[in-house]
Structures are given as C-alpha cells and as structure tokens.
Amino acid sequence: MKRRGIIPGLRIKGILLFALILLSLPPAHSQGLLRIPLYVKAKEIRVEVARTPEERAMGLMWRKHLGKDEGMLFLFEEEGYHSFWMKDTLIPLSIAFIDRKGKIVKITDMEPLTLTSHPPSQPVLYALEMNQGWFSKNGIKTGDLMRFSK
C-alpha cells in the first residue's frame, strides 16, 4: 500500500491554524516585525511578517537594502484581490501572490517609486516580496508551494 503523506485537508487546516496564530500575536514593538522561516521548494528564506493593516501599508517602504534570502510576507485576514504598488519603496522587488493552500498563483516584478498597481490573478491570502529576480534565480515559479515548515 502506497502512503501519500499528509492528508490534503489536514495540510490546509494546519496552514489556517498557523495563520490564525500569527494574527493573534501582539505586534513586536521593540524588535520590529515578527521574523519567521519560510520554505519554497528546497529553499529556506527568512521573512518579516506584515499582519496588521498598518504593517502591510508600510511594507518595505524606505528600505535601502534587503538581504539575499530575506523578504516580507503579507498575511491578510481573508482571501481577496490584494493589489500592491511601489510608492516610497526604494528597492526593486518581485512579488509572489499565494492562495490559502500555499500555492503561488502569480509572480511579477515591481519597479521602485512607481504607482503601477500589481493585482493577483485570483484571490490570495498571502503575498511574498523578495529582491527583484529572486524567484527566477531560484527556479521558483507559478504552481510551486510555500510552506511554513520543512
């Protein structure tokens, strides 16, 4: 008998439980945003989590540098067509729009200091911003999964 691993429904429940835990945590005042590891394919990255409306509105604005395998994960309370722009963002970024199951549904590049709107192609629960070109350099594409654990 062939084992298939985690039951798909259990995986989704785990992701939703993790999201609820993140949303219930108080914001960290003295140390900035919550930082967590994420996994996409075999790649481990460190991300700051923007989980409140204020944190999401600020995003990576005014940053002059983003580490090689670092980024920002935007966590929304519910799925939707959450669009992004680059007003007051100084560094070029790539963004992956991610559905509630952790599947990347769209990746696009964004230029600094522009007002161009970058919407997802379908409702998403997460968005992951990385240095521009990071996804392509690491062979990550639409359909790949983001995970909160190895």
Coordinates of N, CA, C and O in Angstrom, one line a residue:
M1 N 0.8 -1.2 0.0 CA 0.0 0.0 0.0 C 0.9 1.2 0.0 O 1.8 1.3 0.8
K2 N 0.6 2.2 -0.9 CA 1.4 3.4 -1.0 C 0.9 4.5 -0.1 O -0.3 4.8 0.0
R3 N 1.8 5.1 0.7 CA 1.5 6.2 1.6 C 1.6 7.5 0.8 O 2.5 7.7 0.1
R4 N 0.7 8.3 1.0 CA 0.7 9.6 0.3 C 1.1 10.8 1.2 O 1.1 11.9 0.8
G5 N 1.4 10.5 2.5 CA 1.9 11.6 3.4 C 0.7 12.3 4.1 O -0.3 11.6 4.4
I6 N 0.8 13.5 4.2 CA -0.3 14.3 5.0 C -1.6 14.3 4.2 O -1.5 14.6 2.9
I7 N -2.7 14.1 4.8 CA -4.0 14.2 4.2 C -4.2 15.7 3.8 O -4.0 16.6 4.5
P8 N -4.6 15.9 2.5 CA -4.7 17.3 2.0 C -5.6 18.2 2.9 O -5.2 19.3 3.1
G9 N -6.7 17.7 3.4 CA -7.5 18.6 4.3 C -6.8 18.9 5.6 O -6.9 20.0 6.1
L10 N -5.9 18.0 6.1 CA -5.2 18.3 7.3 C -4.1 19.3 7.0 O -3.9 20.2 7.9
R11 N -3.5 19.3 5.9 CA -2.5 20.3 5.5 C -3.1 21.7 5.5 O -2.5 22.6 6.0
I12 N -4.3 21.8 4.9 CA -5.0 23.1 4.8 C -5.3 23.6 6.2 O -5.1 24.8 6.5
K13 N -5.8 22.7 7.0 CA -6.1 23.1 8.4 C -4.9 23.6 9.1 O -5.0 24.5 9.9
G14 N -3.8 22.9 8.9 CA -2.5 23.3 9.5 C -2.1 24.7 9.1 O -1.7 25.5 9.9
I15 N -2.2 25.0 7.8 CA -1.9 26.3 7.3 C -2.8 27.4 7.9 O -2.3 28.5 8.3
L16 N -4.1 27.1 7.9 CA -5.0 28.1 8.5 C -4.8 28.3 10.0 O -4.9 29.4 10.5
L17 N -4.5 27.2 10.7 CA -4.2 27.3 12.2 C -3.0 28.2 12.4 O -3.0 29.1 13.2
F18 N -1.9 28.0 11.5 CA -0.7 28.9 11.6 C -1.1 30.3 11.4 O -0.6 31.2 12.1
A19 N -1.9 30.6 10.4 CA -2.3 31.9 10.0 C -3.0 32.6 11.2 O -2.8 33.7 11.5
L20 N -3.9 31.8 11.8 CA -4.7 32.4 12.9 C -3.8 32.7 14.1 O -4.0 33.7 14.8
I21 N -2.8 31.8 14.4 CA -1.8 32.1 15.4 C -1.1 33.4 15.2 O -0.9 34.2 16.0
L22 N -0.6 33.5 13.9 CA 0.1 34.8 13.6 C -0.7 36.0 13.8 O -0.3 37.0 14.3
L23 N -2.0 35.9 13.4 CA -2.9 37.1 13.5 C -3.2 37.4 15.0 O -3.5 38.6 15.3
S24 N -3.1 36.4 15.9 CA -3.5 36.6 17.3 C -2.3 37.2 18.1 O -2.5 37.6 19.2
L25 N -1.1 37.1 17.5 CA 0.1 37.5 18.3 C 0.1 39.1 18.4 O -0.2 39.7 17.4
P26 N 0.5 39.6 19.5 CA 0.7 41.1 19.6 C 1.8 41.5 18.7 O 2.8 40.8 18.6
P27 N 1.8 42.7 18.1 CA 2.9 43.2 17.4 C 4.1 43.4 18.3 O 4.0 43.8 19.4
A28 N 5.3 43.1 17.7 CA 6.5 43.3 18.4 C 7.0 44.7 18.3 O 7.2 45.2 17.2
H29 N 7.0 45.5 19.4 CA 7.3 46.9 19.3 C 8.8 47.2 19.2 O 9.3 47.9 18.4
S30 N 9.6 46.6 20.1 CA 11.0 47.0 20.2 C 11.9 46.3 19.2 O 12.9 46.8 18.8
Q31 N 11.5 45.2 18.7 CA 12.3 44.4 17.7 C 11.8 44.4 16.3 O 12.2 43.7 15.5
G32 N 10.8 45.3 16.0 CA 10.3 45.3 14.7 C 9.3 44.2 14.4 O 8.7 43.7 15.4
L33 N 9.2 43.8 13.2 CA 8.2 42.8 12.8 C 8.6 41.4 13.2 O 9.8 41.1 13.3
L34 N 7.6 40.5 13.4 CA 7.9 39.1 13.6 C 8.7 38.6 12.4 O 8.4 38.8 11.3
R35 N 9.7 37.8 12.7 CA 10.6 37.2 11.6 C 10.4 35.6 11.7 O 10.5 35.1 12.8
I36 N 10.1 35.0 10.6 CA 10.0 33.5 10.6 C 10.7 33.0 9.4 O 10.9 33.6 8.4
P37 N 11.0 31.6 9.4 CA 11.5 31.0 8.2 C 10.3 30.5 7.4 O 9.2 30.2 7.9
L38 N 10.5 30.5 6.1 CA 9.5 30.0 5.1 C 10.3 29.1 4.2 O 11.5 29.3 4.0
Y39 N 9.6 28.2 3.5 CA 10.2 27.3 2.6 C 9.5 27.2 1.3 O 8.3 27.1 1.2
V40 N 10.3 27.4 0.2 CA 9.7 27.3 -1.2 C 10.6 26.4 -1.9 O 11.8 26.7 -2.0
K41 N 10.1 25.3 -2.4 CA 10.9 24.2 -3.0 C 11.9 23.8 -1.9 O 11.6 23.6 -0.8
A42 N 13.2 23.7 -2.2 CA 14.2 23.4 -1.2 C 14.9 24.6 -0.6 O 15.8 24.4 0.2
K43 N 14.3 25.7 -0.9 CA 15.0 27.0 -0.4 C 14.3 27.5 0.9 O 13.1 27.5 1.0
E44 N 15.2 27.8 1.9 CA 14.7 28.4 3.2 C 15.0 29.9 3.1 O 16.1 30.3 2.7
I45 N 14.0 30.6 3.4 CA 14.2 32.1 3.5 C 13.7 32.6 4.8 O 12.9 31.9 5.5
R46 N 14.1 33.8 5.2 CA 13.7 34.5 6.4 C 12.9 35.7 6.0 O 13.3 36.5 5.2
V47 N 11.7 35.7 6.6 CA 10.8 36.8 6.2 C 10.3 37.6 7.5 O 10.1 37.0 8.5
E48 N 10.0 38.8 7.3 CA 9.3 39.6 8.2 C 7.8 39.5 7.9 O 7.5 39.4 6.7
V49 N 7.0 39.4 8.9 CA 5.6 39.2 8.6 C 4.8 40.5 8.9 O 4.8 41.0 10.0
A50 N 4.1 41.0 7.9 CA 3.3 42.1 8.0 C 1.8 41.6 8.1 O 1.3 41.1 7.1
R51 N 1.3 41.7 9.3 CA 0.0 41.1 9.6 C -1.1 42.1 10.0 O -2.3 41.7 10.1
T52 N -0.8 43.3 10.3 CA -1.8 44.3 10.6 C -1.9 45.2 9.4 O -1.0 45.3 8.6
P53 N -3.1 46.0 9.3 CA -3.2 46.9 8.2 C -2.1 47.9 8.2 O -1.6 48.3 7.1
E54 N -1.6 48.4 9.4 CA -0.5 49.4 9.4 C 0.8 48.8 8.9 O 1.6 49.4 8.2
E55 N 1.1 47.5 9.3 CA 2.3 46.9 8.9 C 2.3 46.6 7.4 O 3.3 46.8 6.7
R56 N 1.1 46.2 6.9 CA 1.0 45.9 5.4 C 1.1 47.2 4.7 O 1.7 47.3 3.6
A57 N 0.6 48.3 5.2 CA 0.6 49.6 4.5 C 2.1 50.1 4.4 O 2.5 50.7 3.4
M58 N 2.9 49.9 5.4 CA 4.3 50.3 5.5 C 5.1 49.4 4.6 O 6.0 49.8 3.9
G59 N 4.9 48.1 4.7 CA 5.7 47.1 3.9 C 7.2 47.4 3.9 O 7.7 47.6 5.0
L60 N 7.8 47.4 2.8 CA 9.2 47.6 2.7 C 9.6 49.0 2.3 O 10.7 49.3 1.8
M61 N 8.6 50.0 2.5 CA 8.9 51.4 2.2 C 10.1 51.9 2.9 O 10.4 51.5 4.0
W62 N 10.9 52.7 2.2 CA 12.1 53.4 2.7 C 13.3 52.5 3.0 O 14.3 53.0 3.4
R63 N 13.1 51.2 2.7 CA 14.3 50.3 2.9 C 15.3 50.5 1.8 O 14.9 50.7 0.7
K64 N 16.5 50.5 2.2 CA 17.6 50.7 1.2 C 18.3 49.4 0.8 O 19.0 49.3 -0.2
H65 N 17.9 48.3 1.6 CA 18.6 47.1 1.3 C 17.7 45.9 1.8 O 17.0 46.1 2.8
L66 N 17.7 44.8 1.2 CA 17.0 43.6 1.6 C 18.0 42.5 1.4 O 18.7 42.3 0.3
G67 N 18.2 41.7 2.4 CA 19.2 40.6 2.4 C 19.0 39.6 1.3 O 17.8 39.5 0.7
K68 N 20.0 38.8 0.9 CA 19.9 37.9 -0.2 C 18.7 36.9 -0.2 O 18.0 36.8 -1.2
D69 N 18.5 36.3 0.9 CA 17.4 35.3 1.1 C 16.4 35.8 2.1 O 15.9 35.1 2.9
E70 N 16.1 37.1 2.1 CA 15.2 37.7 3.0 C 14.0 38.4 2.3 O 14.2 38.8 1.1
G71 N 12.9 38.5 2.9 CA 11.8 39.2 2.3 C 10.7 39.5 3.3 O 11.0 39.6 4.5
M72 N 9.5 39.9 2.8 CA 8.4 40.2 3.6 C 7.2 39.4 3.2 O 6.8 39.4 2.0
L73 N 6.5 38.8 4.1 CA 5.3 38.0 3.9 C 4.1 38.9 4.4 O 4.1 39.3 5.5
F74 N 3.2 39.2 3.5 CA 2.0 39.9 3.8 C 0.9 38.9 4.1 O 0.6 38.0 3.2
L75 N 0.3 38.9 5.3 CA -0.7 38.0 5.7 C -2.0 38.8 5.8 O -2.1 39.7 6.6
F76 N -3.0 38.3 5.1 CA -4.3 39.0 5.1 C -5.3 38.2 5.9 O -5.2 37.0 6.1
E77 N -6.3 38.9 6.5 CA -7.3 38.3 7.3 C -8.2 37.3 6.5 O -8.7 36.3 7.0
E78 N -8.4 37.7 5.2 CA -9.2 36.8 4.3 C -8.7 37.0 2.9 O -8.0 37.9 2.5
E79 N -9.0 36.0 2.1 CA -8.6 36.0 0.7 C -9.3 37.1 0.0 O -10.4 37.5 0.3
G80 N -8.5 37.6 -1.0 CA -9.1 38.7 -1.8 C -8.1 39.1 -2.9 O -7.0 38.6 -3.0
Y81 N -8.5 40.1 -3.7 CA -7.6 40.6 -4.8 C -6.8 41.8 -4.2 O -7.1 42.9 -4.4
H82 N -5.8 41.4 -3.4 CA -5.0 42.4 -2.7 C -3.9 42.9 -3.6 O -3.0 42.2 -4.0
S83 N -4.0 44.2 -4.1 CA -3.0 44.8 -5.0 C -1.9 45.5 -4.3 O -2.1 45.9 -3.2
F84 N -0.8 45.6 -5.0 CA 0.4 46.2 -4.4 C 0.9 47.3 -5.4 O 0.7 47.2 -6.6
W85 N 1.6 48.3 -4.8 CA 2.3 49.4 -5.6 C 3.6 49.6 -4.9 O 3.9 49.1 -3.8
M86 N 4.4 50.5 -5.5 CA 5.8 50.7 -5.0 C 6.1 52.1 -4.6 O 7.2 52.5 -4.5
K87 N 5.0 52.9 -4.3 CA 5.2 54.2 -3.8 C 6.1 54.2 -2.6 O 5.8 53.5 -1.7
D88 N 7.1 55.0 -2.6 CA 8.0 55.2 -1.5 C 8.9 53.9 -1.2 O 9.5 53.8 -0.1
T89 N 8.9 53.0 -2.1 CA 9.7 51.8 -2.0 C 10.9 52.0 -2.9 O 10.8 52.2 -4.0
L90 N 12.1 51.9 -2.2 CA 13.3 52.3 -2.9 C 14.1 51.2 -3.6 O 14.9 51.4 -4.5
I91 N 13.7 49.9 -3.3 CA 14.4 48.8 -4.0 C 13.5 48.0 -4.9 O 12.3 47.9 -4.6
P92 N 14.0 47.5 -6.0 CA 13.2 46.7 -7.0 C 12.9 45.4 -6.3 O 13.7 44.8 -5.7
L93 N 11.6 45.0 -6.5 CA 11.1 43.8 -5.8 C 10.4 42.9 -6.8 O 9.9 43.3 -7.9
S94 N 10.3 41.6 -6.5 CA 9.4 40.7 -7.2 C 8.4 40.2 -6.1 O 8.8 40.1 -4.9
I95 N 7.2 40.0 -6.5 CA 6.2 39.6 -5.6 C 5.5 38.3 -6.1 O 5.3 38.1 -7.3
A96 N 5.3 37.4 -5.1 CA 4.6 36.2 -5.4 C 3.2 36.3 -4.7 O 3.2 36.5 -3.5
F97 N 2.2 36.1 -5.4 CA 0.8 36.1 -4.8 C 0.5 34.6 -4.5 O 0.7 33.7 -5.4
I98 N 0.0 34.3 -3.3 CA -0.1 32.9 -2.8 C -1.5 32.7 -2.3 O -2.0 33.5 -1.5
D99 N -2.1 31.6 -2.7 CA -3.5 31.3 -2.3 C -3.5 30.7 -0.9 O -2.4 30.4 -0.3
R100 N -4.7 30.4 -0.4 CA -4.8 29.9 1.0 C -4.2 28.5 1.2 O -3.9 28.1 2.3
K101 N -4.0 27.8 0.1 CA -3.3 26.5 0.2 C -1.8 26.5 0.1 O -1.1 25.5 0.2
G102 N -1.3 27.8 -0.1 CA 0.2 27.9 -0.1 C 0.7 27.9 -1.6 O 1.9 27.9 -1.8
K103 N -0.2 27.8 -2.6 CA 0.3 27.7 -4.0 C 0.5 29.1 -4.5 O -0.4 30.0 -4.4
I104 N 1.6 29.3 -5.2 CA 2.0 30.5 -5.9 C 1.1 30.6 -7.1 O 1.2 29.7 -8.0
V105 N 0.3 31.7 -7.2 CA -0.6 31.8 -8.4 C -0.1 32.8 -9.4 O -0.6 32.8 -10.5
K106 N 0.8 33.7 -8.9 CA 1.3 34.7 -9.8 C 2.6 35.3 -9.3 O 2.7 35.5 -8.1
I107 N 3.6 35.5 -10.1 CA 4.8 36.2 -9.8 C 5.0 37.4 -10.7 O 4.9 37.2 -11.9
T108 N 5.4 38.5 -10.2 CA 5.6 39.7 -11.1 C 6.7 40.6 -10.5 O 6.9 40.6 -9.3
D109 N 7.4 41.3 -11.3 CA 8.4 42.2 -10.9 C 7.8 43.6 -10.7 O 6.9 43.9 -11.4
M110 N 8.3 44.3 -9.8 CA 7.8 45.7 -9.5 C 9.0 46.7 -9.4 O 10.0 46.4 -8.8
E111 N 8.8 47.8 -10.1 CA 9.9 48.8 -10.1 C 9.7 49.8 -8.9 O 8.6 50.2 -8.6
P112 N 10.8 50.3 -8.4 CA 10.7 51.2 -7.3 C 10.1 52.6 -7.6 O 10.1 53.0 -8.8
L113 N 9.5 53.2 -6.6 CA 8.9 54.5 -6.7 C 7.9 54.7 -7.8 O 7.8 55.8 -8.4
T114 N 7.1 53.7 -8.1 CA 6.0 53.8 -9.1 C 4.7 53.6 -8.5 O 4.5 53.0 -7.4
L115 N 3.7 54.0 -9.2 CA 2.3 53.9 -8.7 C 1.5 52.8 -9.4 O 0.3 52.7 -9.3
T116 N 2.2 52.1 -10.3 CA 1.6 51.0 -11.0 C 1.0 50.0 -10.0 O 1.7 49.5 -9.1
S117 N -0.3 49.6 -10.3 CA -0.9 48.6 -9.4 C -0.6 47.2 -9.9 O -0.6 46.9 -11.1
H118 N -0.3 46.3 -9.0 CA 0.1 44.9 -9.3 C -0.9 44.0 -8.6 O -0.7 43.7 -7.4
P119 N -2.0 43.6 -9.2 CA -3.0 42.8 -8.6 C -2.7 41.3 -8.9 O -2.0 40.9 -9.8
P120 N -3.2 40.4 -8.0 CA -3.1 39.0 -8.2 C -4.1 38.6 -9.3 O -5.0 39.3 -9.6
S121 N -3.9 37.4 -9.9 CA -4.8 36.9 -10.9 C -6.1 36.2 -10.3 O -7.0 35.9 -11.1
Q122 N -6.0 35.9 -9.0 CA -7.2 35.3 -8.3 C -7.1 35.7 -6.8 O -6.0 36.2 -6.4
P123 N -8.1 35.4 -6.0 CA -8.0 35.8 -4.6 C -6.8 35.1 -3.9 O -6.5 33.9 -4.2
V124 N -6.1 35.8 -3.1 CA -5.0 35.3 -2.4 C -5.1 35.6 -0.9 O -5.7 36.6 -0.5
L125 N -4.3 34.9 -0.1 CA -4.3 35.1 1.4 C -2.9 35.7 1.8 O -2.8 36.3 2.8
Y126 N -1.9 35.4 0.9 CA -0.6 35.9 1.2 C 0.1 36.5 0.0 O -0.3 36.3 -1.2
A127 N 1.0 37.4 0.3 CA 1.9 37.9 -0.8 C 3.3 37.9 -0.2 O 3.5 38.2 0.9
L128 N 4.3 37.5 -1.0 CA 5.7 37.4 -0.6 C 6.5 38.3 -1.5 O 6.6 38.1 -2.7
E129 N 7.1 39.3 -0.9 CA 8.1 40.2 -1.6 C 9.5 39.8 -1.3 O 9.9 39.6 -0.2
M130 N 10.3 39.7 -2.4 CA 11.7 39.4 -2.4 C 12.4 40.4 -3.3 O 11.8 41.1 -4.1
N131 N 13.8 40.4 -3.2 CA 14.5 41.2 -4.2 C 14.1 40.8 -5.6 O 13.9 39.6 -5.9
Q132 N 14.1 41.8 -6.5 CA 13.7 41.5 -7.8 C 14.6 40.4 -8.5 O 15.8 40.5 -8.4
G133 N 13.9 39.5 -9.1 CA 14.6 38.4 -9.7 C 14.9 37.2 -8.9 O 15.3 36.1 -9.3
W134 N 14.6 37.3 -7.6 CA 14.9 36.2 -6.6 C 14.2 34.9 -7.0 O 14.8 33.8 -7.0
F135 N 12.9 35.0 -7.4 CA 12.1 33.8 -7.7 C 12.7 33.1 -8.9 O 12.9 31.9 -8.9
S136 N 13.0 33.8 -10.0 CA 13.5 33.2 -11.2 C 14.9 32.7 -11.0 O 15.3 31.6 -11.5
K137 N 15.8 33.4 -10.2 CA 17.1 32.9 -9.9 C 17.1 31.6 -9.1 O 18.1 30.8 -9.2
N138 N 16.1 31.4 -8.4 CA 16.0 30.1 -7.6 C 15.0 29.1 -8.2 O 14.7 28.1 -7.5
G139 N 14.6 29.3 -9.4 CA 13.8 28.3 -10.1 C 12.4 28.2 -9.6 O 11.8 27.1 -9.7
I140 N 11.9 29.2 -8.9 CA 10.6 29.2 -8.3 C 9.6 29.8 -9.3 O 9.9 30.9 -9.8
K141 N 8.5 29.1 -9.5 CA 7.5 29.6 -10.5 C 6.1 29.4 -10.0 O 5.9 28.8 -9.0
T142 N 5.2 29.9 -10.8 CA 3.7 29.7 -10.5 C 3.5 28.2 -10.4 O 4.0 27.4 -11.2
G143 N 2.7 27.9 -9.4 CA 2.3 26.5 -9.1 C 3.1 25.9 -8.0 O 2.7 24.9 -7.4
D144 N 4.3 26.4 -7.7 CA 5.1 25.9 -6.6 C 4.4 26.3 -5.2 O 3.6 27.2 -5.2
L145 N 4.8 25.6 -4.2 CA 4.2 25.7 -2.9 C 5.1 26.4 -1.9 O 6.3 26.1 -1.8
M146 N 4.5 27.3 -1.1 CA 5.2 27.9 0.0 C 4.8 27.1 1.3 O 3.6 26.8 1.4
R147 N 5.7 26.8 2.1 CA 5.5 26.1 3.3 C 6.0 26.8 4.6 O 7.0 27.5 4.5
F148 N 5.3 26.5 5.7 CA 5.8 27.1 7.0 C 6.7 26.2 7.7 O 7.3 26.6 8.7
S149 N 6.9 25.0 7.3 CA 7.8 24.0 7.9 C 8.4 23.2 6.8 O 7.9 23.1 5.7
K150 N 9.6 22.6 7.1 CA 10.3 21.8 6.1 C 9.5 20.6 5.7 O 9.4 20.1 4.8

